[in-house]
């Protein structure tokens, strides 16, 4: 059962990496792990520590919650950046942004 979990995590990492069109080498560098280590993880041959999973997921530009729930990972990169930026706005700024988007969308 444990091996299945790690194989599933590896497959999820590989799927998201390919969806984002990120090379294995690039993701390995972002996560500060060797490319061969990433390859073993993606194929389920190596069981990564929680810290390594966290670094890989961060290298994919996701939080652990997003990665495991697919909450945001289905968004295109441009929309993901917009969501990330909007999350940092104050409530007043979000309201202003919504009014602006509503005005643009009326055209």
CSV table of C-alpha atoms in Angstrom, one decimal:
chain,number,residue,atom,x,y,z
A,1,UNK,CA,0.0,0.0,0.0
A,2,UNK,CA,2.8,2.4,0.9
A,3,UNK,CA,4.6,1.8,-2.4
A,4,UNK,CA,1.3,2.5,-4.2
A,5,UNK,CA,1.0,5.9,-2.5
A,6,UNK,CA,4.5,6.9,-3.5
A,7,UNK,CA,3.9,5.7,-7.1
A,8,UNK,CA,0.8,7.8,-7.2
A,9,UNK,CA,2.6,10.9,-5.9
A,10,UNK,CA,5.3,10.3,-8.5
A,11,UNK,CA,2.7,10.0,-11.2
A,12,UNK,CA,1.0,13.2,-10.0
A,13,UNK,CA,4.3,15.0,-10.1
A,14,UNK,CA,5.1,13.8,-13.6
A,15,UNK,CA,1.6,14.6,-14.9
A,16,UNK,CA,1.7,18.2,-13.5
A,17,UNK,CA,5.3,18.7,-14.7
A,18,UNK,CA,4.3,17.6,-18.2
A,19,UNK,CA,1.1,19.7,-18.1
A,20,UNK,CA,3.1,22.8,-17.4
A,21,UNK,CA,5.7,21.8,-20.0
A,22,UNK,CA,8.6,21.8,-17.5
A,23,UNK,CA,11.6,19.6,-18.2
A,24,UNK,CA,12.7,17.1,-15.6
A,25,UNK,CA,16.0,19.0,-15.4
A,26,UNK,CA,14.3,22.3,-14.7
A,27,UNK,CA,12.1,21.0,-12.0
A,28,UNK,CA,15.0,19.1,-10.4
A,29,UNK,CA,17.0,22.4,-10.3
A,30,UNK,CA,14.0,24.3,-8.8
A,31,UNK,CA,13.5,21.6,-6.1
A,32,UNK,CA,17.3,21.4,-5.5
A,33,UNK,CA,17.4,17.7,-6.1
A,34,UNK,CA,19.2,15.6,-8.7
A,35,UNK,CA,17.5,14.8,-12.0
A,36,UNK,CA,18.0,11.1,-11.4
A,37,UNK,CA,16.3,11.5,-8.0
A,38,UNK,CA,13.3,13.2,-9.6
A,39,UNK,CA,13.2,10.4,-12.2
A,40,UNK,CA,13.1,7.7,-9.5
A,41,UNK,CA,10.4,9.6,-7.6
A,42,UNK,CA,8.2,10.0,-10.7
A,43,UNK,CA,8.5,6.3,-11.5
A,44,UNK,CA,7.7,5.3,-7.9
A,45,UNK,CA,11.1,3.7,-7.4
A,46,UNK,CA,12.1,6.1,-4.6
A,47,UNK,CA,10.1,7.3,-1.6
A,48,UNK,CA,10.6,11.0,-1.2
A,49,UNK,CA,10.6,12.7,2.2
A,50,UNK,CA,7.9,15.2,3.0
A,51,UNK,CA,10.5,18.0,2.6
A,52,UNK,CA,11.4,16.8,-0.9
A,53,UNK,CA,7.8,16.5,-1.9
A,54,UNK,CA,7.3,20.1,-0.6
A,55,UNK,CA,10.2,21.4,-2.6
A,56,UNK,CA,9.1,19.6,-5.8
A,57,UNK,CA,5.5,21.0,-5.4
A,58,UNK,CA,6.9,24.5,-4.8
A,59,UNK,CA,9.1,24.0,-8.0
A,60,UNK,CA,5.8,23.4,-9.8
A,61,UNK,CA,4.5,26.7,-8.5
A,62,UNK,CA,1.9,25.1,-6.3
A,63,UNK,CA,1.1,24.8,-2.7
A,64,UNK,CA,0.7,21.3,-1.2
A,65,UNK,CA,-3.0,21.9,-0.9
A,66,UNK,CA,-3.3,22.8,-4.5
A,67,UNK,CA,-1.2,19.9,-5.6
A,68,UNK,CA,-3.2,17.3,-3.7
A,69,UNK,CA,-6.6,18.8,-4.3
A,70,UNK,CA,-6.0,20.0,-7.9
A,71,UNK,CA,-7.8,23.1,-6.7
A,72,UNK,CA,-5.7,25.5,-8.8
A,73,UNK,CA,-3.5,23.2,-10.9
A,74,UNK,CA,-6.1,23.0,-13.7
A,75,UNK,CA,-5.8,26.7,-14.3
A,76,UNK,CA,-3.7,28.0,-17.2
A,77,UNK,CA,-0.5,29.7,-16.0
A,78,UNK,CA,-1.8,33.2,-16.9
A,79,UNK,CA,-4.9,32.6,-14.8
A,80,UNK,CA,-2.9,31.1,-12.0
A,81,UNK,CA,-0.8,34.3,-11.8
A,82,UNK,CA,-4.0,36.4,-11.7
A,83,UNK,CA,-5.3,34.3,-8.9
A,84,UNK,CA,-2.0,34.5,-7.0
A,85,UNK,CA,-2.0,38.3,-7.4
A,86,UNK,CA,-5.7,38.7,-6.4
A,87,UNK,CA,-5.1,36.7,-3.2
A,88,UNK,CA,-2.5,39.3,-2.1
A,89,UNK,CA,-5.0,42.3,-2.5
A,90,UNK,CA,-6.9,43.9,0.3
A,91,UNK,CA,-10.7,43.5,0.2
A,92,UNK,CA,-11.0,47.1,-1.1
A,93,UNK,CA,-8.5,46.4,-3.9
A,94,UNK,CA,-10.4,43.2,-4.8
A,95,UNK,CA,-13.6,45.2,-5.0
A,96,UNK,CA,-12.0,47.7,-7.3
A,97,UNK,CA,-10.5,45.0,-9.4
A,98,UNK,CA,-13.9,43.3,-9.7
A,99,UNK,CA,-15.5,46.6,-10.8
A,100,UNK,CA,-12.8,47.1,-13.4
A,101,UNK,CA,-13.2,43.5,-14.7
A,102,UNK,CA,-17.0,44.0,-14.9
A,103,UNK,CA,-16.5,47.2,-16.9
A,104,UNK,CA,-14.1,45.5,-19.3
A,105,UNK,CA,-16.4,42.6,-19.7
A,106,UNK,CA,-19.4,44.8,-20.7
A,107,UNK,CA,-17.6,45.7,-23.9
